[in-house]
C-alpha cells in the first residue's frame, strides 16, 4: 500500500506454498530441539557425552553376563575378576520367580494357559473393533481361570457361573418394575442356587478334577499378576459406583460412600494388608476361615476403588451442567442419562487418572511380600537371596523384577494413550 | 421486515402457571407468576438479564424446582413425582443457549438416543425420523459428523432437530441465538419461524425483536422476577405502558 493511497483490492488470491527447507522435517526438528541456542548446543553435547559414558560403563556388565552357572561362586569363577552380571540366577530360578516355590511343576501348564487365555478375554474389552461375541468368553473366563489355577472339580466353577447367570436373569426379568426389588430377587436366587449347587459339587467332586493347589502355594509373578488383574478389574466398577453414590441426593447413600472413600484413602495400604492378614480373621466365626488371597484381594480392591472413585468424581465434575440438563430435558431417566451421556464422557476424562491409580495398584501388589506371601519380590527376598547358592545377587534379581513390571506398566500406559486418542471425538 | 405470521390459536390450554414462586436460597427469583399459554401460541419473553426469564421456562420442564404455586403442563401437574416430571420432559422440547449437544455421539446418535430409549421406537424408524428432522433444519449431510465439527448455527439447528425427534407438543427456547455469530443467527431464526408456521406451541426467551414482531402473538416483559407487561407485539413495541418497559425498549432498540 502506498502512502498517499490507502485503498487496496486483491485481484488474485494467493495459493498455498510449502514452508522453506529449513522449516521442514528432520532438519527443523534438530534445529529447534537440539541447537536452538548456544546454551542448548552445549547442553546437547554434554548430554551426548553423558549418555556415551553411561553406556560404556554399563555395557561390559551386560555383555560379560554369565547365563549358565549353578551357583554364584561358579559365576565368579567364570567371570575371573572381570566385571559382569550373573544372569544365571534368572535362568536357574526362573520357575520360582514366575510360579513361586510350591506350585507343583507338573501343573505349570495351567497358569500358562490361564495367562494366555487372559489376553484373549481382555482383547474384546480393550479393543472395541473386535467382534462383540468374544465378550461371552470374557464372561466365562474368570470361572475358567479359577478352575485352572486352583484346580479341583470343574463343577465348582460351573456352579458359580450358573449362579451369576441366574442372578442376572432374575434381575433383568424384574428390573422393569423396581431396581431394588430386582437386585434383591437376583441375590436371593443366586444364593439359593449356590447352596443347592454346593451339595451337587460335593457329591461329584471328581468330575474333570485338576490337582488341588491351595492358595498358600501360589507365588511368584503369577501372584502379582493375579492380584493386580483381579483388584483392578473389580475396583473400576466399584469406584464408579462410589463416585456416583457420593453425588447421590439420598443422604444415607452419600454418607456411606463419603465415609468409605475418606476412610480407605486415609489409611496406608500396608496397614490394610496387615488387617487382612491378622485382624480380619477375628471377625469371622471360629472354624471358618476366609482364604488369605481373598482377604488381600478385598483390601486391595477397596483401596483401589476409593482412589478411582475420586478420579471419576473429578471427571463427573468436569462435565458442564448443560450435559446433565440436556439429558434430563430429552426425557432420559437417571440410569439412562448416566449410561449414555454422563459416564461415557466422564470416564473418558478420567482415563489418565484411572490408569495412573491402577498401574500404581499393579506395582503395590509387591507389598504382599511384607505379610509373608511369596510374590515376585517375596521370592527374591526370601527363598532365593537367602539360599547359599545365590547369596548377594541383588542387581540381577531386582533388575529383572523391575524390567518385568516396567514392560507391563508401560504397555498399560501406552494402551491408555491410544484409547484416549480413539475416544477423541470432540476436538477433531 | 418480513410478513407477520397469521396463525390460529386454539382454546385448549397447553401450559398454566398459577401464582408460582421460586427462591434461590433467600433470593426471590420468580414472584407470583401467572401465565396461561394456549396451544399454538408463540410467546416471546424478554427482559434485562437476571430478571428470571430463563428460570421461568426452566421451571416449566422442571430443570428448576418451583417452591409454591402450580405449574400444569399438558394437563399434568408438575410435582416432585419423578414419573410426572419424566413424562412432561418427553412432551416438552428444550433448546439451550449453549446447544448442549452430546459431544461423544454423532449428530444422528444425538437425535435418535431419546426416541430409542425413552419412546422405545425401533432404531431404524428412529433414524428415519431423525433424518426427516435433520432435513427440516437443512443439515441432513452432517448426520455422521460429531458436534465439534459443526459451526455454532449448525449445532443449534441440530439441537432443535434433537428436540423435535421426540415429537414434543411444546418447545421452549432459552436464548437460542445469544451465543451465535451474527451470520448464523438468521439460519436458526429461520428454522424457528418454520416451526411456528407448523403450529408448534413455543415459548422463546430472546432479544431478537424482529423475530418477536414477525412470529410472536404475545410478548412478555419481565423484570425483577415478575411479569411487568404483556401484549400483542404491535402494541407492545409501539405503545409500551410501563416505564420499565419503555426504558428497556429504548435501550435495546435505541442503537
XYZ file of C-alpha atoms in Angstrom:
683
model
C 0.000 0.000 0.000
C 1.455 3.365 -0.939
C 1.471 6.278 1.429
C -0.959 8.535 -0.393
C -3.459 5.820 -1.295
C -4.851 3.565 1.455
C -7.262 1.613 -0.697
C -6.304 -1.830 -1.886
C -8.189 -4.542 -3.748
C -6.790 -8.025 -4.153
C -7.417 -9.255 -7.675
C -5.848 -12.700 -7.352
C -5.965 -14.954 -4.273
C -2.596 -16.342 -3.073
C -2.334 -20.116 -3.327
C -0.748 -22.312 -0.643
C 3.042 -22.872 -0.707
C 5.247 -25.304 1.239
C 7.434 -23.841 4.017
C 11.185 -23.263 3.347
C 13.532 -26.274 3.595
C 14.980 -25.258 6.985
C 11.466 -25.358 8.469
C 10.576 -28.866 7.412
C 11.114 -32.425 8.616
C 14.199 -33.676 10.463
C 16.291 -30.511 9.865
C 13.606 -28.413 11.539
C 13.335 -30.816 14.479
C 17.107 -30.921 15.075
C 17.434 -27.163 14.776
C 14.532 -26.412 17.068
C 15.178 -29.069 19.673
C 18.954 -29.600 19.828
C 20.702 -26.472 18.551
C 18.228 -23.638 19.039
C 20.699 -21.527 21.078
C 24.334 -21.566 22.213
C 23.337 -22.876 25.634
C 21.183 -25.628 24.139
C 24.021 -26.649 21.822
C 26.371 -27.037 24.791
C 23.712 -28.984 26.714
C 23.198 -31.262 23.705
C 26.891 -32.168 23.626
C 27.070 -32.606 27.419
C 24.075 -34.943 27.266
C 25.563 -36.945 24.417
C 28.806 -37.337 26.384
C 26.856 -38.376 29.490
C 24.850 -40.994 27.596
C 28.053 -42.270 25.968
C 29.897 -42.727 29.268
C 26.858 -44.411 30.828
C 26.707 -46.940 28.000
C 30.459 -47.532 28.106
C 30.330 -48.124 31.856
C 27.318 -50.421 31.838
C 27.883 -52.372 28.635
C 30.580 -54.774 29.930
C 28.381 -55.717 32.886
C 25.640 -56.789 30.480
C 27.892 -58.209 27.759
C 30.070 -60.272 30.137
C 26.933 -61.571 31.848
C 27.009 -65.281 32.708
C 23.805 -67.073 31.775
C 24.815 -70.582 32.617
C 26.013 -71.429 36.114
C 24.810 -73.429 39.094
C 25.796 -71.079 41.922
C 27.047 -67.575 42.470
C 30.591 -68.929 43.165
C 30.650 -70.660 39.805
C 29.624 -67.343 38.287
C 32.554 -65.507 39.872
C 34.941 -68.241 38.751
C 33.717 -67.920 35.174
C 33.973 -64.121 35.271
C 37.518 -64.420 36.528
C 37.762 -60.944 38.037
C 36.070 -59.138 35.152
C 33.023 -57.029 35.875
C 29.889 -58.815 34.746
C 26.385 -59.808 35.672
C 25.350 -63.188 36.960
C 22.151 -63.672 34.980
C 22.401 -67.396 35.588
C 20.260 -66.932 38.666
C 17.329 -65.880 36.472
C 17.831 -68.969 34.389
C 18.144 -71.379 37.261
C 15.376 -69.919 39.439
C 13.034 -68.942 36.576
C 10.136 -71.229 37.637
C 10.371 -69.913 41.210
C 10.288 -66.291 40.055
C 7.218 -66.920 37.942
C 5.185 -69.539 39.839
C 6.547 -69.420 43.384
C 8.370 -72.295 45.048
C 5.464 -74.535 45.970
C 3.356 -74.684 42.826
C 3.696 -78.280 41.533
C 5.958 -78.167 38.491
C 3.857 -80.763 36.668
C 0.998 -78.236 36.705
C 2.828 -75.198 35.292
C 0.799 -75.529 32.093
C -2.286 -74.431 33.993
C -1.206 -70.890 34.927
C 0.442 -70.636 31.496
C -2.821 -71.482 29.770
C -4.731 -69.155 32.106
C -2.465 -66.216 31.277
C -2.701 -66.809 27.516
C -6.493 -67.017 27.816
C -6.395 -63.821 29.897
C -5.132 -61.984 26.821
C -7.952 -63.476 24.746
C -10.523 -62.490 27.390
C -9.201 -58.940 27.726
C -8.965 -58.315 23.981
C -12.655 -57.596 23.265
C -12.867 -55.403 26.391
C -9.823 -53.351 25.404
C -10.476 -53.131 21.659
C -13.963 -52.118 20.587
C -13.448 -53.128 16.976
C -13.218 -56.851 17.781
C -16.436 -58.879 17.349
C -18.727 -58.442 20.345
C -19.395 -62.176 20.565
C -15.922 -62.601 22.094
C -17.298 -60.904 25.218
C -19.084 -64.172 26.003
C -15.674 -65.729 26.550
C -14.626 -62.778 28.735
C -17.662 -63.504 30.924
C -16.748 -67.180 31.292
C -13.020 -66.524 31.737
C -12.893 -65.692 35.492
C -14.520 -69.031 36.337
C -12.309 -70.925 33.894
C -9.188 -69.253 35.289
C -10.204 -70.125 38.847
C -10.520 -73.776 37.878
C -7.186 -73.745 36.037
C -5.158 -72.087 38.796
C -6.681 -73.563 41.947
C -7.745 -76.871 40.444
C -10.464 -79.110 41.888
C -13.613 -80.174 40.096
C -14.806 -78.013 37.215
C -18.296 -78.244 38.741
C -17.321 -75.626 41.341
C -16.696 -73.085 38.598
C -19.715 -74.157 36.572
C -21.953 -73.829 39.618
C -20.586 -70.389 40.476
C -21.080 -69.298 36.872
C -24.655 -70.604 36.737
C -25.404 -68.732 39.966
C -24.305 -65.484 38.322
C -26.355 -66.258 35.209
C -29.413 -66.913 37.383
C -28.857 -63.647 39.285
C -28.589 -61.629 36.058
C -31.596 -63.443 34.585
C -33.759 -62.665 37.625
C -32.547 -59.075 37.644
C -33.444 -58.412 34.015
C -36.779 -60.218 34.463
C -37.826 -57.855 37.275
C -35.809 -54.727 36.504
C -38.695 -53.046 34.699
C -40.672 -52.994 37.973
C -38.176 -51.782 40.512
C -34.392 -51.687 40.585
C -34.127 -52.553 44.300
C -36.548 -55.477 44.121
C -34.801 -56.850 41.028
C -31.396 -56.729 42.745
C -32.796 -58.395 45.863
C -34.516 -61.204 43.924
C -31.348 -61.730 41.881
C -29.205 -62.049 45.021
C -31.619 -64.443 46.737
C -31.959 -66.649 43.643
C -28.202 -66.839 43.183
C -27.594 -67.746 46.825
C -30.280 -70.418 46.767
C -28.639 -71.893 43.683
C -25.178 -71.758 45.252
C -26.390 -73.664 48.319
C -28.003 -76.347 46.117
C -25.012 -76.305 43.768
C -22.657 -76.714 46.726
C -24.248 -80.079 47.597
C -24.131 -81.247 43.988
C -20.471 -80.287 43.716
C -19.622 -82.060 46.992
C -21.223 -85.267 45.726
C -19.357 -85.195 42.391
C -16.014 -83.682 43.301
C -14.061 -85.750 40.795
C -15.699 -84.527 37.575
C -12.906 -83.166 35.348
C -10.878 -82.621 38.507
C -7.457 -80.986 38.321
C -4.960 -81.406 41.118
C -5.874 -79.108 44.021
C -3.439 -76.251 44.611
C -4.106 -74.376 47.873
C -3.778 -70.599 47.914
C -0.668 -70.681 50.099
C 1.163 -72.493 47.275
C 0.625 -69.681 44.758
C 3.548 -67.330 44.349
C 5.986 -65.559 42.112
C 4.973 -63.124 39.418
C 1.842 -65.199 38.824
C 0.613 -63.998 42.218
C 1.322 -60.347 41.358
C -0.484 -60.655 38.054
C -3.414 -62.449 39.664
C -3.823 -59.932 42.485
C -3.273 -56.934 40.210
C -5.650 -58.024 37.456
C -8.483 -59.004 39.769
C -8.131 -55.962 42.041
C -8.070 -53.554 39.085
C -10.963 -55.240 37.260
C -13.181 -55.255 40.357
C -12.235 -51.818 41.604
C -13.183 -49.916 38.442
C -16.934 -50.714 38.640
C -16.865 -50.337 42.430
C -15.073 -46.994 42.102
C -17.623 -45.720 39.593
C -20.467 -46.798 41.875
C -18.827 -44.998 44.823
C -18.320 -41.825 42.765
C -21.982 -41.820 41.722
C -23.031 -42.627 45.275
C -21.042 -39.673 46.538
C -23.109 -37.418 44.270
C -26.388 -39.021 45.297
C -29.339 -36.983 46.539
C -30.030 -39.645 49.138
C -28.103 -38.591 52.255
C -27.521 -42.080 53.692
C -26.031 -43.457 50.491
C -23.962 -40.316 50.139
C -22.620 -40.508 53.693
C -21.765 -44.192 53.390
C -19.802 -43.508 50.194
C -18.033 -40.453 51.595
C -17.094 -42.295 54.781
C -15.841 -45.332 52.868
C -13.735 -43.280 50.446
C -12.263 -40.985 53.071
C -11.533 -43.819 55.493
C -9.814 -46.061 52.951
C -7.848 -43.183 51.463
C -6.708 -42.115 54.892
C -5.134 -45.483 55.741
C -1.896 -46.827 54.193
C -2.308 -49.921 52.009
C 0.211 -51.821 54.104
C -1.957 -51.284 57.182
C -4.951 -52.660 55.321
C -2.898 -55.676 54.294
C -1.904 -56.380 57.913
C -5.571 -56.053 58.815
C -6.386 -58.557 56.068
C -3.681 -60.915 57.293
C -4.228 -60.845 61.029
C -7.190 -58.912 62.291
C -9.867 -59.823 59.745
C -9.820 -63.405 60.994
C -11.239 -62.239 64.366
C -14.414 -61.049 62.663
C -15.336 -64.460 61.321
C -16.940 -67.185 63.427
C -14.370 -69.662 64.757
C -13.697 -72.523 62.397
C -14.491 -70.572 59.251
C -11.529 -69.005 57.584
C -11.580 -66.852 54.507
C -8.771 -67.588 52.107
C -5.779 -65.251 52.634
C -5.630 -64.323 48.947
C -9.328 -63.467 49.057
C -8.805 -61.264 52.120
C -5.897 -59.476 50.470
C -7.927 -59.061 47.284
C -10.812 -57.472 49.171
C -8.488 -54.935 50.761
C -6.697 -54.134 47.514
C -9.984 -53.749 45.654
C -11.339 -51.407 48.344
C -8.135 -49.395 48.342
C -8.018 -49.003 44.575
C -11.766 -48.339 44.340
C -11.542 -45.444 46.791
C -8.898 -43.775 44.656
C -10.727 -44.489 41.397
C -13.895 -43.040 42.914
C -12.115 -39.738 43.466
C -10.698 -39.769 39.934
C -14.148 -40.438 38.472
C -15.649 -37.730 40.669
C -13.202 -35.323 39.052
C -14.394 -36.484 35.634
C -18.040 -36.007 36.636
C -17.308 -32.512 37.928
C -15.527 -31.593 34.687
C -18.691 -32.067 32.641
C -20.742 -28.943 32.106
C -24.075 -28.705 33.881
C -25.583 -28.352 30.408
C -24.903 -32.019 29.647
C -26.935 -33.123 32.684
C -29.704 -30.680 31.772
C -29.779 -31.702 28.109
C -30.028 -35.367 29.129
C -32.876 -34.507 31.519
C -34.670 -32.308 29.023
C -34.944 -35.002 26.342
C -36.601 -37.263 28.903
C -33.824 -39.726 29.824
C -34.130 -41.127 33.341
C -31.199 -41.251 35.784
C -29.850 -44.637 34.691
C -30.106 -43.784 31.004
C -28.504 -40.380 31.302
C -25.629 -41.850 33.329
C -25.167 -44.750 30.930
C -25.360 -42.897 27.620
C -24.406 -39.313 28.354
C -22.588 -38.685 31.610
C -20.385 -41.731 32.260
C -19.010 -42.126 28.714
C -17.768 -38.554 28.852
C -16.700 -38.535 32.496
C -14.807 -41.823 32.160
C -13.046 -40.586 29.056
C -11.773 -37.617 31.030
C -10.836 -39.963 33.890
C -8.807 -42.438 31.828
C -5.362 -40.970 32.667
C -6.250 -40.880 36.351
C -7.723 -44.382 36.434
C -4.677 -45.787 34.639
C -2.366 -43.891 36.949
C -4.031 -45.354 40.037
C -4.287 -48.838 38.528
C -0.662 -49.004 37.442
C 0.191 -48.000 40.997
C -2.001 -50.838 42.275
C -0.278 -53.324 39.980
C 3.071 -52.370 41.476
C 1.720 -52.254 45.024
C 0.873 -55.946 44.769
C 4.548 -56.479 45.699
C 3.676 -55.187 49.185
C 2.165 -58.584 49.978
C 5.746 -59.814 50.412
C 5.636 -57.974 53.756
C 2.780 -60.120 55.046
C 4.847 -63.198 54.117
C 3.274 -64.058 50.803
C 5.849 -65.170 48.256
C 5.152 -62.973 45.254
C 7.929 -61.966 42.841
C 9.635 -59.686 45.362
C 8.834 -62.059 48.221
C 10.519 -64.890 46.323
C 13.625 -62.785 45.666
C 13.925 -61.514 49.234
C 13.115 -64.877 50.750
C 13.960 -68.237 49.224
C 16.347 -67.034 46.505
C 18.593 -64.441 48.163
C 18.746 -66.341 51.414
C 19.841 -69.544 49.736
C 23.573 -70.179 49.966
C 23.698 -70.688 46.192
C 22.644 -67.188 45.213
C 23.547 -65.058 48.195
C 24.204 -61.421 47.187
C 22.963 -61.394 43.579
C 20.849 -58.274 44.185
C 21.238 -56.275 40.989
C 20.315 -59.030 38.566
C 17.242 -60.182 40.505
C 15.753 -56.829 41.378
C 16.682 -55.522 37.928
C 14.744 -58.382 36.365
C 11.748 -57.698 38.640
C 11.887 -54.022 37.673
C 12.083 -54.942 33.979
C 9.053 -57.238 34.195
C 6.959 -54.593 35.949
C 8.191 -51.886 33.604
C 7.150 -53.820 30.494
C 3.656 -54.412 31.872
C 3.089 -50.929 33.263
C 4.495 -49.235 30.170
C 2.214 -51.279 27.913
C -0.790 -50.349 30.055
C 0.150 -46.689 29.864
C 0.658 -46.845 26.062
C -2.699 -48.572 25.711
C -4.407 -45.824 27.698
C -2.887 -43.123 25.495
C -4.077 -44.976 22.411
C -7.556 -45.301 23.910
C -7.694 -41.585 24.668
C -6.936 -40.790 21.041
C -9.594 -43.261 19.895
C -12.251 -41.595 22.016
C -11.345 -38.077 20.975
C -14.450 -37.077 19.021
C -14.996 -33.563 20.237
C -11.740 -31.965 19.097
C -11.366 -33.349 15.587
C -39.491 -6.626 7.808
C -40.956 -9.970 6.818
C -44.656 -10.613 6.656
C -46.338 -11.008 10.029
C -47.389 -14.603 10.657
C -51.141 -15.078 10.952
C -51.861 -18.307 12.757
C -54.848 -19.715 14.577
C -54.535 -20.175 18.311
C -56.766 -22.860 19.817
C -58.717 -22.504 23.050
C -57.072 -25.568 24.532
C -54.685 -24.726 27.363
C -51.123 -26.053 26.936
C -49.400 -24.553 29.952
C -50.905 -22.975 33.036
C -48.721 -21.325 35.642
C -50.604 -20.201 38.711
C -49.108 -17.824 41.323
C -45.772 -19.605 41.138
C -42.844 -18.525 43.321
C -39.227 -19.572 43.337
C -36.266 -18.700 45.500
C -32.551 -19.356 45.028
C -31.566 -19.529 48.693
C -33.126 -16.362 50.060
C -33.139 -14.601 46.676
C -36.695 -14.323 45.340
C -36.178 -15.003 41.589
C -39.767 -15.543 40.488
C -42.640 -13.717 42.186
C -46.312 -14.627 41.788
C -46.046 -15.677 38.152
C -49.426 -16.198 36.431
C -49.274 -17.322 32.842
C -51.621 -19.247 30.577
C -50.396 -20.473 27.223
C -52.885 -21.856 24.710
C -52.000 -24.491 22.176
C -50.435 -22.928 19.078
C -49.318 -19.738 20.819
C -45.864 -18.274 20.112
C -44.710 -16.310 23.118
C -41.541 -14.239 23.330
C -40.202 -13.483 26.806
C -37.778 -10.577 27.101
C -36.298 -8.538 29.883
C -32.977 -7.452 31.366
C -30.501 -10.117 32.463
C -31.262 -11.529 35.884
C -34.959 -10.815 35.511
C -35.849 -14.521 35.842
C -36.967 -15.212 32.259
C -34.675 -18.241 31.800
C -35.607 -19.533 35.234
C -39.281 -19.270 34.304
C -39.011 -21.540 31.272
C -36.618 -23.876 33.096
C -39.332 -24.308 35.737
C -41.784 -25.360 33.037
C -39.823 -28.555 32.313
C -38.637 -28.952 35.904
C -34.966 -28.227 35.313
C -35.566 -25.891 38.230
C -37.951 -26.753 41.016
C -40.556 -24.172 41.981
C -41.464 -23.786 45.629
C -45.033 -22.511 45.752
C -47.878 -22.285 43.265
C -48.842 -24.584 40.440
C -47.485 -25.453 37.012
C -49.705 -27.589 34.799
C -48.226 -28.725 31.513
C -50.425 -30.626 29.062
C -52.870 -31.442 31.856
C -50.203 -32.894 34.152
C -49.222 -31.013 37.268
C -45.502 -30.676 37.968
C -44.866 -32.134 41.390
C -41.811 -33.803 42.829
C -43.165 -37.088 41.443
C -40.364 -38.236 39.134
C -42.771 -40.070 36.816
C -44.720 -36.864 36.101
C -41.509 -34.978 35.527
C -40.184 -37.547 33.054
C -43.498 -37.553 31.208
C -43.600 -33.779 30.913
C -39.975 -33.622 29.804
C -40.631 -36.038 26.973
C -43.556 -33.843 25.820
C -41.679 -30.557 26.109
C -38.662 -29.837 23.917
C -35.929 -27.538 25.175
C -33.256 -25.648 23.242
C -30.379 -24.151 25.208
C -28.206 -21.106 24.700
C -25.068 -23.264 24.519
C -26.692 -26.038 22.424
C -25.606 -28.789 24.882
C -25.249 -31.416 22.182
C -23.598 -34.641 23.323
C -20.028 -34.306 22.014
C -19.230 -38.034 22.168
C -22.163 -39.023 19.935
C -22.611 -38.399 16.221
C -25.323 -35.990 15.055
C -27.578 -38.903 14.158
C -26.999 -40.588 17.544
C -27.743 -37.302 19.300
C -31.117 -37.294 17.570
C -32.039 -40.979 17.965
C -30.917 -41.637 21.572
C -34.039 -40.403 23.354
C -36.595 -41.764 20.833
C -34.988 -45.218 21.074
C -34.625 -45.369 24.858
C -37.486 -43.202 26.107
C -40.110 -43.722 23.402
C -38.909 -47.317 22.716
C -39.052 -46.734 18.953
C -37.141 -49.269 16.788
C -33.698 -47.990 15.795
C -34.409 -47.922 12.076
C -37.607 -45.946 12.482
C -35.890 -43.515 14.871
C -33.140 -42.948 12.307
C -35.710 -42.217 9.614
C -37.439 -39.703 11.879
C -34.086 -38.136 12.732
C -33.166 -37.759 9.051
C -36.588 -36.228 8.406
C -35.993 -33.536 11.025
C -32.360 -33.017 10.019
C -33.667 -32.306 6.517
C -36.177 -29.923 8.007
C -33.367 -27.947 9.680
C -31.402 -28.306 6.420
C -28.332 -30.283 7.525
C -29.002 -33.935 6.605
C -25.472 -34.193 5.130
C -23.922 -33.701 8.594
C -25.636 -36.735 10.145
C -22.465 -38.792 10.595
C -20.267 -35.984 11.892
C -19.660 -35.090 15.530
C -20.940 -31.859 17.120
C -17.398 -30.481 17.428
C -17.076 -30.451 13.634
C -20.111 -28.198 13.118
C -20.480 -24.418 13.277
C -22.473 -22.852 16.097
C -25.506 -22.236 13.897
C -25.461 -25.817 12.634
C -25.117 -27.133 16.189
C -28.108 -25.110 17.320
C -30.172 -26.443 14.422
C -29.138 -29.992 15.385
C -30.245 -29.207 18.936
C -33.641 -28.148 17.589
C -33.858 -31.332 15.488
C -32.878 -33.416 18.529
C -35.812 -31.961 20.478
C -38.208 -32.395 17.553
C -37.338 -36.097 17.248
C -39.220 -36.657 20.499
C -42.309 -35.187 18.752
C -42.881 -32.638 21.535
C -46.127 -30.686 21.767
C -44.414 -27.642 23.272
C -40.981 -26.146 22.550
C -39.018 -23.945 24.945
C -36.139 -21.823 23.661
C -33.654 -20.371 26.158
C -31.822 -17.570 24.315
C -31.143 -19.823 21.322
C -29.220 -17.211 19.329
C -27.300 -15.401 22.082
C -24.126 -17.468 21.679
C -24.045 -17.232 17.874
C -22.187 -15.055 15.391
C -24.497 -12.610 13.562
C -24.335 -14.503 10.266
C -25.560 -17.682 11.980
C -28.425 -16.109 13.863
C -30.581 -15.946 10.754
C -30.348 -19.651 9.933
C -31.513 -20.551 13.439
C -34.311 -17.965 13.437
C -35.494 -19.243 10.028
C -35.744 -22.732 11.482
C -37.760 -21.396 14.403
C -40.066 -19.456 12.091
C -40.741 -22.626 10.094
C -41.547 -24.401 13.319
C -44.033 -21.666 14.233
C -45.654 -21.990 10.809
C -46.270 -25.666 11.563
C -48.354 -24.599 14.557
C -45.918 -25.548 17.350
C -46.586 -24.052 20.772
C -43.448 -22.073 21.580
C -42.037 -20.008 24.398
C -38.842 -18.189 23.431
C -36.583 -16.215 25.691
C -34.823 -13.968 23.191
C -33.696 -10.455 22.452
C -34.378 -10.785 18.724
C -37.106 -8.177 18.478
C -37.513 -8.673 14.716
C -38.356 -12.298 15.431
C -40.797 -11.219 18.138
C -42.569 -8.845 15.762
C -42.800 -11.404 12.990
C -43.617 -14.599 14.845
C -44.934 -13.927 18.340
C -48.589 -13.478 19.076
C -47.703 -12.252 22.557
C -44.643 -10.580 24.068
C -43.971 -10.805 27.796
C -41.665 -8.362 29.524
C -40.141 -9.480 32.825
C -38.167 -7.538 35.386
C -37.172 -8.367 38.966
C -38.732 -11.814 38.780
C -42.200 -10.642 37.811
C -44.194 -10.212 34.662
C -44.320 -6.445 34.163
C -46.186 -6.211 30.893
C -47.594 -8.474 28.229
C -49.291 -7.568 24.993
C -49.535 -8.257 21.278
C -46.203 -7.410 19.642
C -47.583 -4.441 17.651
C -48.988 -2.728 20.721
C -46.079 -3.804 22.915
C -43.464 -2.191 20.722
C -45.437 0.864 19.571
C -47.112 1.729 22.794
C -45.461 0.242 25.919
C -47.343 1.123 29.093
C -44.898 0.759 31.989
C -41.829 2.930 32.484
C -39.593 -0.110 32.921
C -40.681 -1.472 29.564
C -40.112 1.896 27.899
C -36.614 2.116 29.375
C -35.771 -1.461 28.327
C -37.067 -0.987 24.790
C -35.246 2.307 24.361
C -32.024 0.574 25.405
C -32.249 -2.412 23.084
C -33.838 -0.640 20.108
C -32.040 2.668 20.580
C -28.938 1.979 18.534
